[in-house]
CSV table of C-alpha atoms in Angstrom, one decimal:
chain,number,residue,atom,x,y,z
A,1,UNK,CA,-22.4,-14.6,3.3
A,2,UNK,CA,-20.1,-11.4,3.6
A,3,UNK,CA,-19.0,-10.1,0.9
A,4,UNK,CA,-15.4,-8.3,1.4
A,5,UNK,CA,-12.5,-8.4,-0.9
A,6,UNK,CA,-9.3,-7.9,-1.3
A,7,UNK,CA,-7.5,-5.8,-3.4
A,8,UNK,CA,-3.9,-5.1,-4.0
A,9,UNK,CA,-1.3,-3.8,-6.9
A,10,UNK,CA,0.7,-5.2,-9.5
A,11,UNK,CA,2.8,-3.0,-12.3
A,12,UNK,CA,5.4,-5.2,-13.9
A,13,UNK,CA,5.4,-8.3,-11.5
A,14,UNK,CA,5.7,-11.7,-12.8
A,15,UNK,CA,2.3,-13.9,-11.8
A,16,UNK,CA,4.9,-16.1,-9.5
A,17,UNK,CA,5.5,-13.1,-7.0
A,18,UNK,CA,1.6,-13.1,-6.5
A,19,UNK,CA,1.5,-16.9,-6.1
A,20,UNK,CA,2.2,-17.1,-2.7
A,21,UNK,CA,0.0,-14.6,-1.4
A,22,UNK,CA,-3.1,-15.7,-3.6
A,23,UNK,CA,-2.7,-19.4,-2.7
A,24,UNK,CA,-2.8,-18.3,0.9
A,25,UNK,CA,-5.8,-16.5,0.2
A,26,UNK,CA,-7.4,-19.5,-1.7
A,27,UNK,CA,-6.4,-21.5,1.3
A,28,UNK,CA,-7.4,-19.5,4.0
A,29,UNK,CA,-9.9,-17.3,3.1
A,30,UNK,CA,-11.4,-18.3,-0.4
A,31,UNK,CA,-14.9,-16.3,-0.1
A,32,UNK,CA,-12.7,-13.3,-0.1
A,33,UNK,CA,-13.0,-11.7,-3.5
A,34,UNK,CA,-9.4,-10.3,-4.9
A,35,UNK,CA,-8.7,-7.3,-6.9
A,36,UNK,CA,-5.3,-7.0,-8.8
A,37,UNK,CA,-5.4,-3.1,-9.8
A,38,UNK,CA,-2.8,-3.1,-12.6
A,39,UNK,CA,-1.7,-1.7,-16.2
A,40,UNK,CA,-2.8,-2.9,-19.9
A,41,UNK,CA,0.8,-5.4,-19.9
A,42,UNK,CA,-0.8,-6.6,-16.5
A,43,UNK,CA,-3.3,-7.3,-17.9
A,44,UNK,CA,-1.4,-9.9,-20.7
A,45,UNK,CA,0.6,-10.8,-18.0
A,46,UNK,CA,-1.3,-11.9,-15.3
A,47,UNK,CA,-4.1,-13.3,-17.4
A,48,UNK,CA,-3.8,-17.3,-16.0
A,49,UNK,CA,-4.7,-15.8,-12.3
A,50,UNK,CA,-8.3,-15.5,-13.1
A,51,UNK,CA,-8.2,-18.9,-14.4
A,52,UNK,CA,-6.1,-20.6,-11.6
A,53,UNK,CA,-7.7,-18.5,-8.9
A,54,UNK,CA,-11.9,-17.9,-9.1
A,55,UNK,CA,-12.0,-15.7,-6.7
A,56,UNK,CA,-9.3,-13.5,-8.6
A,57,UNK,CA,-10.2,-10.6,-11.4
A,58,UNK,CA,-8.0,-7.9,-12.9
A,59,UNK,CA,-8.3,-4.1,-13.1
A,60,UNK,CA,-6.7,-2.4,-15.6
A,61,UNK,CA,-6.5,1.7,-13.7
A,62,UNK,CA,-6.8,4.4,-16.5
A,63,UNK,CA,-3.6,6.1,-16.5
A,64,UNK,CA,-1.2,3.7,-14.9
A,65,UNK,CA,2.7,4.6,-13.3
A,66,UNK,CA,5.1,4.2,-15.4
A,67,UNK,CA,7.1,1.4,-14.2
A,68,UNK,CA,11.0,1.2,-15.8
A,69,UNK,CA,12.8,-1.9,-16.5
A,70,UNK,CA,14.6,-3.9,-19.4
A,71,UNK,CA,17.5,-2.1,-21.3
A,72,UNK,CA,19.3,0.3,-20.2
A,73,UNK,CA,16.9,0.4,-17.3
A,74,UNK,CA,19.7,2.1,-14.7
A,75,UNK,CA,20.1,5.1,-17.1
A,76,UNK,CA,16.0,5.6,-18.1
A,77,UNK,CA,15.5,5.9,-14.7
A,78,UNK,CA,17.8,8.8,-13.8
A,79,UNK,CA,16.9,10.6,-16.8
A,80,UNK,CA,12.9,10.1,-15.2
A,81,UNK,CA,14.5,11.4,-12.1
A,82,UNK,CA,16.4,14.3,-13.4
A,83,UNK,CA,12.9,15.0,-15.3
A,84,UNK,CA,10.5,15.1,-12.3
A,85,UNK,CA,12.8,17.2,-10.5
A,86,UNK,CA,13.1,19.6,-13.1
A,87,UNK,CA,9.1,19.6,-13.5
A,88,UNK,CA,8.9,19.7,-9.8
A,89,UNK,CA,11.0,22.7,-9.5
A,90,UNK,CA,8.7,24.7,-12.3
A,91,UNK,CA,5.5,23.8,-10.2
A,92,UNK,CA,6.9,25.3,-7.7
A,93,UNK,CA,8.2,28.1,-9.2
A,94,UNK,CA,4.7,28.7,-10.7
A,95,UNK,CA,3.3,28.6,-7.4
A,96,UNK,CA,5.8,31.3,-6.3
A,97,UNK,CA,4.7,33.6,-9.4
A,98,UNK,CA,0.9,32.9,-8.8
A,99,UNK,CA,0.9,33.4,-5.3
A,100,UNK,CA,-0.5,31.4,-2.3
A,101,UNK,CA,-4.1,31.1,-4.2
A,102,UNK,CA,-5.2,27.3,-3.8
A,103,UNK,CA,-4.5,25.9,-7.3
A,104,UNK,CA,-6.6,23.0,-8.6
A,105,UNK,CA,-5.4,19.4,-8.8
A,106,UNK,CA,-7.0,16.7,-11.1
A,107,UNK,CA,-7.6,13.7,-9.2
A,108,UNK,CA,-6.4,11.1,-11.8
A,109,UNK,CA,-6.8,12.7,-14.9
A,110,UNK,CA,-3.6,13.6,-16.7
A,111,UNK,CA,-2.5,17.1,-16.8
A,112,UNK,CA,0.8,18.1,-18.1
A,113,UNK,CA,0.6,21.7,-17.7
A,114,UNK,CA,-1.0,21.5,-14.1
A,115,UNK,CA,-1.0,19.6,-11.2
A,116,UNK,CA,-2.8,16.1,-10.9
A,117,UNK,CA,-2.5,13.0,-8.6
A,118,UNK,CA,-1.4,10.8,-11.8
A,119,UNK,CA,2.3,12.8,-11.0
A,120,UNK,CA,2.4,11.0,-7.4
A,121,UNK,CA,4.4,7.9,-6.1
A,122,UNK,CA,2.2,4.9,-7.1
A,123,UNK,CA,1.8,3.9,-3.3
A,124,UNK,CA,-0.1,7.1,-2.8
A,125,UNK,CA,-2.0,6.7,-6.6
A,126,UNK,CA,-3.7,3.5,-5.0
A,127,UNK,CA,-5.3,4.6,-2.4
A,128,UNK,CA,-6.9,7.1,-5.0
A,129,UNK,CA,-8.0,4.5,-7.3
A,130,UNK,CA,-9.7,2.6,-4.1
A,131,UNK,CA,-11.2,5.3,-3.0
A,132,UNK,CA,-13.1,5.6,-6.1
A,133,UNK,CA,-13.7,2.1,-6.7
A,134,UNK,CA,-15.6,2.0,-3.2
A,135,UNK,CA,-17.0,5.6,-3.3
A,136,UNK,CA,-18.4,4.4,-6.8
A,137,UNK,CA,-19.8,1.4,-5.5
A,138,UNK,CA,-18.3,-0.1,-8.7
A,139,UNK,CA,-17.5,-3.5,-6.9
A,140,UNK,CA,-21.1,-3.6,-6.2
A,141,UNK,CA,-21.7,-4.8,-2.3
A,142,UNK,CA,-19.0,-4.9,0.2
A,143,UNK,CA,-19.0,-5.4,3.9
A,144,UNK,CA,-15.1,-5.1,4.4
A,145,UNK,CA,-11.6,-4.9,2.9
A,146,UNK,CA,-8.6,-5.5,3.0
A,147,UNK,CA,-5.6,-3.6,1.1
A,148,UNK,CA,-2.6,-4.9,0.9
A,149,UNK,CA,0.8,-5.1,-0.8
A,150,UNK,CA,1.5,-8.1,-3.0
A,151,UNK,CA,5.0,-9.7,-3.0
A,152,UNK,CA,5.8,-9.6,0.7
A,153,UNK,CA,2.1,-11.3,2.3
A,154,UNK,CA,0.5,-14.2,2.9
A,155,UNK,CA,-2.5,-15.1,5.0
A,156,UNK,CA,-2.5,-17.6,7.7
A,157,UNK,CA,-6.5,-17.4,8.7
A,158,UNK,CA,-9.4,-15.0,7.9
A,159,UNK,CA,-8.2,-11.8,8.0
A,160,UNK,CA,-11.8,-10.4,8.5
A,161,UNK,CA,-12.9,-12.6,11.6
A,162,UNK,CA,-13.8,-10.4,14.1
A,163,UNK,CA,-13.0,-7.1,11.8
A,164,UNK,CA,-15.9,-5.6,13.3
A,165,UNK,CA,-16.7,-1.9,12.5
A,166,UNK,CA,-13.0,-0.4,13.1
A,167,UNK,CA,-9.6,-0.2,11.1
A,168,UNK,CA,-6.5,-2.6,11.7
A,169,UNK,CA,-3.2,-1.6,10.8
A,170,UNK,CA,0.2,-3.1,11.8
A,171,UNK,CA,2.9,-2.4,14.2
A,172,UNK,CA,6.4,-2.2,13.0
A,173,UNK,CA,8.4,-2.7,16.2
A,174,UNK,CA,10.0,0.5,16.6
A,175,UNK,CA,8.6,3.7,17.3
A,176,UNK,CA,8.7,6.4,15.1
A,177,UNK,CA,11.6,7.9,16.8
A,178,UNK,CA,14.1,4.7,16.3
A,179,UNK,CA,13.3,5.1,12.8
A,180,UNK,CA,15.2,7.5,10.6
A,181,UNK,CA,13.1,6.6,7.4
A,182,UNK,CA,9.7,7.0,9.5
A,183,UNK,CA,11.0,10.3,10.4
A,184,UNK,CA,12.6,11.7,7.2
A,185,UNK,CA,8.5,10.6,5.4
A,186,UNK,CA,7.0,12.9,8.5
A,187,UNK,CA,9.6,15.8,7.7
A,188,UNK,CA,9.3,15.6,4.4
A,189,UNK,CA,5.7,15.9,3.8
A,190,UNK,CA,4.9,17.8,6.8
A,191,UNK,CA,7.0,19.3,9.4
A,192,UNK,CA,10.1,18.1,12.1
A,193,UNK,CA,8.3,19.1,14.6
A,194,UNK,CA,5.3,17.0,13.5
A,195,UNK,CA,7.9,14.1,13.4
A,196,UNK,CA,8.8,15.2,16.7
A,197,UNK,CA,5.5,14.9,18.4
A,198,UNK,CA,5.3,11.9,17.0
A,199,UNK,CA,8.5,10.1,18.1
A,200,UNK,CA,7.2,8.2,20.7
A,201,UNK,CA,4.2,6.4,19.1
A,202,UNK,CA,5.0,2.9,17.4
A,203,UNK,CA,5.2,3.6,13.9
A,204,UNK,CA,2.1,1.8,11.8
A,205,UNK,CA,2.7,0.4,8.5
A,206,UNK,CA,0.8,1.3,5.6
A,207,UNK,CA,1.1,-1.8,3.6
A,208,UNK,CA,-1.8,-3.8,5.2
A,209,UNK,CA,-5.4,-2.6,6.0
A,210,UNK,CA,-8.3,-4.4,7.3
A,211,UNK,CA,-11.4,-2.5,7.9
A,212,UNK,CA,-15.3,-2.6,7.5
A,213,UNK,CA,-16.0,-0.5,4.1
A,214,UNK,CA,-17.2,2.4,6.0
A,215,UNK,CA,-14.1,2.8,8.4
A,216,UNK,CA,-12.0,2.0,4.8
A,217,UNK,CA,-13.7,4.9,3.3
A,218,UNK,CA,-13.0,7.2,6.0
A,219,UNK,CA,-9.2,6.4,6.2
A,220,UNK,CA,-8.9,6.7,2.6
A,221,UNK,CA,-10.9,10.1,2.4
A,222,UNK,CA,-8.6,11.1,5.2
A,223,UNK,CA,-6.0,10.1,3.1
A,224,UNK,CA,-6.5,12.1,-0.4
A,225,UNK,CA,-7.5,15.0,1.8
A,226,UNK,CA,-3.9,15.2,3.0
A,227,UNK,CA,-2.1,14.3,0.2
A,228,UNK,CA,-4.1,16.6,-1.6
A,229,UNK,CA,-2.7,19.5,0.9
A,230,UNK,CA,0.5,18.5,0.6
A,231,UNK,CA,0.6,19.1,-2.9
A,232,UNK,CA,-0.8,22.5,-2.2
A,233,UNK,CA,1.1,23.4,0.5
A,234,UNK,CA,4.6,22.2,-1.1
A,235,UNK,CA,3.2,23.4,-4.8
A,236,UNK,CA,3.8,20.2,-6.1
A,237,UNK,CA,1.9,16.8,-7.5
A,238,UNK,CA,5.3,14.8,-7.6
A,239,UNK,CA,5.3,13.7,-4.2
A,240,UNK,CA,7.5,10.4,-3.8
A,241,UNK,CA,6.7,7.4,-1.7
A,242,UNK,CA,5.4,9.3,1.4
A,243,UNK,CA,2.6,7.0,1.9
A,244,UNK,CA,3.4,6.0,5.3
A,245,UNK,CA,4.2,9.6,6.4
A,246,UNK,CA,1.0,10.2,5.4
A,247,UNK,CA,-0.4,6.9,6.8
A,248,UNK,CA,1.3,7.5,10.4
A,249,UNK,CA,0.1,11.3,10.4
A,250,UNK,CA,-3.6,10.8,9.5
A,251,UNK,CA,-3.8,8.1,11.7
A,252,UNK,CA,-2.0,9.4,15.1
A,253,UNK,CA,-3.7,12.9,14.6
A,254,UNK,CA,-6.6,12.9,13.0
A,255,UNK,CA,-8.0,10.3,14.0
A,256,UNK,CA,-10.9,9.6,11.3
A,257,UNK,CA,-11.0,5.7,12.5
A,258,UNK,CA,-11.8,3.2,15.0
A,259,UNK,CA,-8.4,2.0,14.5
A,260,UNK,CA,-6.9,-0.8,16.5
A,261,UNK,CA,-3.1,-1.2,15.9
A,262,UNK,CA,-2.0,-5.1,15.6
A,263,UNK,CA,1.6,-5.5,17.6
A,264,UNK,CA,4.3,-7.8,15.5
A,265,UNK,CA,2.6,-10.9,16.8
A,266,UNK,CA,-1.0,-9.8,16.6
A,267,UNK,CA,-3.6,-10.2,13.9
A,268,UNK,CA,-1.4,-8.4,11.0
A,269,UNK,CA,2.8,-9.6,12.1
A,270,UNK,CA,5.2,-7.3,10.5
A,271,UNK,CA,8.0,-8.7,10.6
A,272,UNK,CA,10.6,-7.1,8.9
A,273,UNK,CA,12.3,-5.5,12.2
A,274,UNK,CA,11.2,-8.5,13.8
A,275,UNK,CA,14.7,-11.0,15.1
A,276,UNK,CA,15.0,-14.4,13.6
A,277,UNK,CA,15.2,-16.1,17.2
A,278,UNK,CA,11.5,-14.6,17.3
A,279,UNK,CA,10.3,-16.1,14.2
A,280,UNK,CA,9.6,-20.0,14.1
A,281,UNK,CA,7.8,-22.5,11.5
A,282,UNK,CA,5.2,-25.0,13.3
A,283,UNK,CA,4.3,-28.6,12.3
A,284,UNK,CA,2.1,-27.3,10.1
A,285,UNK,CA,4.2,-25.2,8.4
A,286,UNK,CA,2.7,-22.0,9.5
A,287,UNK,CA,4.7,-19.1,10.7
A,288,UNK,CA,4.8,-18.5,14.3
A,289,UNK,CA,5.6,-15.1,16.0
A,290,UNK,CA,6.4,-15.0,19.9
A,291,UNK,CA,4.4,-18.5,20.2
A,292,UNK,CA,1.2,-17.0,18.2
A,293,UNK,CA,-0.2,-17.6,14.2
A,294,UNK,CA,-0.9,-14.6,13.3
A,295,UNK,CA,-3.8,-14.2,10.1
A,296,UNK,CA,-1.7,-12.1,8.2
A,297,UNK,CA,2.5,-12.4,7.8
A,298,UNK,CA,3.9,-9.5,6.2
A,299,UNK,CA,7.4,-8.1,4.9
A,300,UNK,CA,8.6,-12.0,5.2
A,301,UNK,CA,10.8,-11.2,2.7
A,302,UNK,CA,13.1,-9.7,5.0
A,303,UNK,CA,13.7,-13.4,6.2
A,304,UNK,CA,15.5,-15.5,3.5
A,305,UNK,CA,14.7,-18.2,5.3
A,306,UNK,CA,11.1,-17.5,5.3
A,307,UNK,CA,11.3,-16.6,1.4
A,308,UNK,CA,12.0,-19.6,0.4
A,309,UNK,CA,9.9,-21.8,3.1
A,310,UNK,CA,7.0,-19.5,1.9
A,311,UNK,CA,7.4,-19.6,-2.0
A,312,UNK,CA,7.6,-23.9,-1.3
A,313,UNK,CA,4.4,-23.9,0.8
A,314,UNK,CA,2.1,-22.0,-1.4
A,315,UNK,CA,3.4,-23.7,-4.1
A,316,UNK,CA,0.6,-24.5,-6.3
């Protein structure tokens, strides 16, 4: 039997916004192990998953992001802001004084004088933490994974039939020229005229991955090596949520996959730019893009509709 998992995130979400997409999961492909990667309150809060779900365990990472809600959330949060840009600012800065020598950065360890990963968006922490959990072997055997987000997917079938030794990432229905937020990540953490070579290509999302463990690690080596030269290059660990920049980049340019890129109704559907009129439910309740099931649905919860159908069919 293959052993592949399945491993997403969860910092302050309430065990119902994982419920649909680990009953779907349960239903669909239950010899899939899942990994939760989450915080020490995650940990408390998510404990009845385990229980509900066999297949499920929980992660606790070592220096989680800190995630801000409950009072006077709206005002904590600008006063994180106004402090990261103000930190950001002085890395820089000490990058100026220093000069252009390559400066080290800590790969997960805290450092409040330097520059480590821990100051990055969480959506470019995890691929960090997989990276090490598969480079470490420290989930023992694995054939293939799949990493995903966690409020906005459920499965339909076996996302690893047919996986084969290559990469699968998903289509969002525009290229990366019809999108302004595509571009604006490319700018950002690289260059316009990197965003410019790459207006024509469909822009991939970041937020599902499917691959054989090798083809996994090489993305995600591919990965940390360019955030990691980001942060160089920019003299700054406080990159924001760049993922897909980085995701769409690595990917179009470099190349370090077999990838194969799943259109809106192919085996990953993403269909948040997807129109309603595409978008149907079948007898069996299963979504159904352009006349096809597709194994994975994800950003359904751009669809109201589909939000609510979904929360009521994986209903445990």
């Amino acid at each position: 039997m293959a052993n592949n998992w399945i491993i997403t995130t969860s910092f302050s979400y309430h065990a119902l916004v994982l419920t649909p997409l680990l009953e779907s999961i349960d239903r669909h492909c239950p010899d899939a192990s899942v990994l939760i990667l989450t915080d020490k309150a995650g940990l408390e809060q998510l404990a009845n998953l385990p229980k509900r779900y066999r297949q499920v365990s929980l992660r606790a990472v070592d220096t989680p992001p800190k995630v801000i809600h409950g009072r006077f959330a709206l005002a904590r949060k600008i006063l994180s802001r106004s402090f990261k840009l103000t930190r950001r600012s002085l890395q820089q800065t000490g990058r100026l004084i220093r000069g252009n020598g390559e400066r080290p950065i800590s790969i997960e360890q805290p450092k409040p004088l330097g520059l480590s990963t821990c100051q990055a968006h969480l959506l470019i922490r995890r691929f960090f933490w997989i990276r090490h959990l598969l480079e470490r072997e420290i989930l023992g055997e694995v054939d293939s994974v799949m990493l995903t987000d966690a409020r906005d997917v459920v499965l339909q079938g076996d996302p690893f039939k047919g996986c084969g030794n290559q990469l699968i990432t998903g289509e969002e229905g525009e290229t990366i020229g019809q999108s302004p937020m595509n571009q604006g990540w490319l700018r950002k953490a690289y260059s316009s005229a990197l965003a410019l070579e790459l207006s024509d290509d469909q822009a991939l999302c970041a937020g599902v991955l499917i691959g054989s463990k090798a083809q996994m690690l090489a993305y995600l080596n591919c990965f940390c090596h360019s955030t990691l030269a980001i942060m160089r290059r920019q003299g700054t660990a406080l990159l924001p949520n760049w993922d897909q920049g980085i995701h769409n980049k690595i990917l179009r340019m470099d190349q370090p996959v077999n990838l194969i890129c799943s259109p809106t109704d192919g085996l990953i559907s993403t269909i948040g730019l997807v129109s309603p009129d595409r978008i149907q439910l079948n007898l069996e309740g299963q979504v159904v893009v352009d006349g096809k099931v597709p194994a994975v649905v994800h950003q359904y919860d751009r669809h109201p509709t589909l939000v609510k159908h979904l929360q009521q069919f994986y209903k445990p």
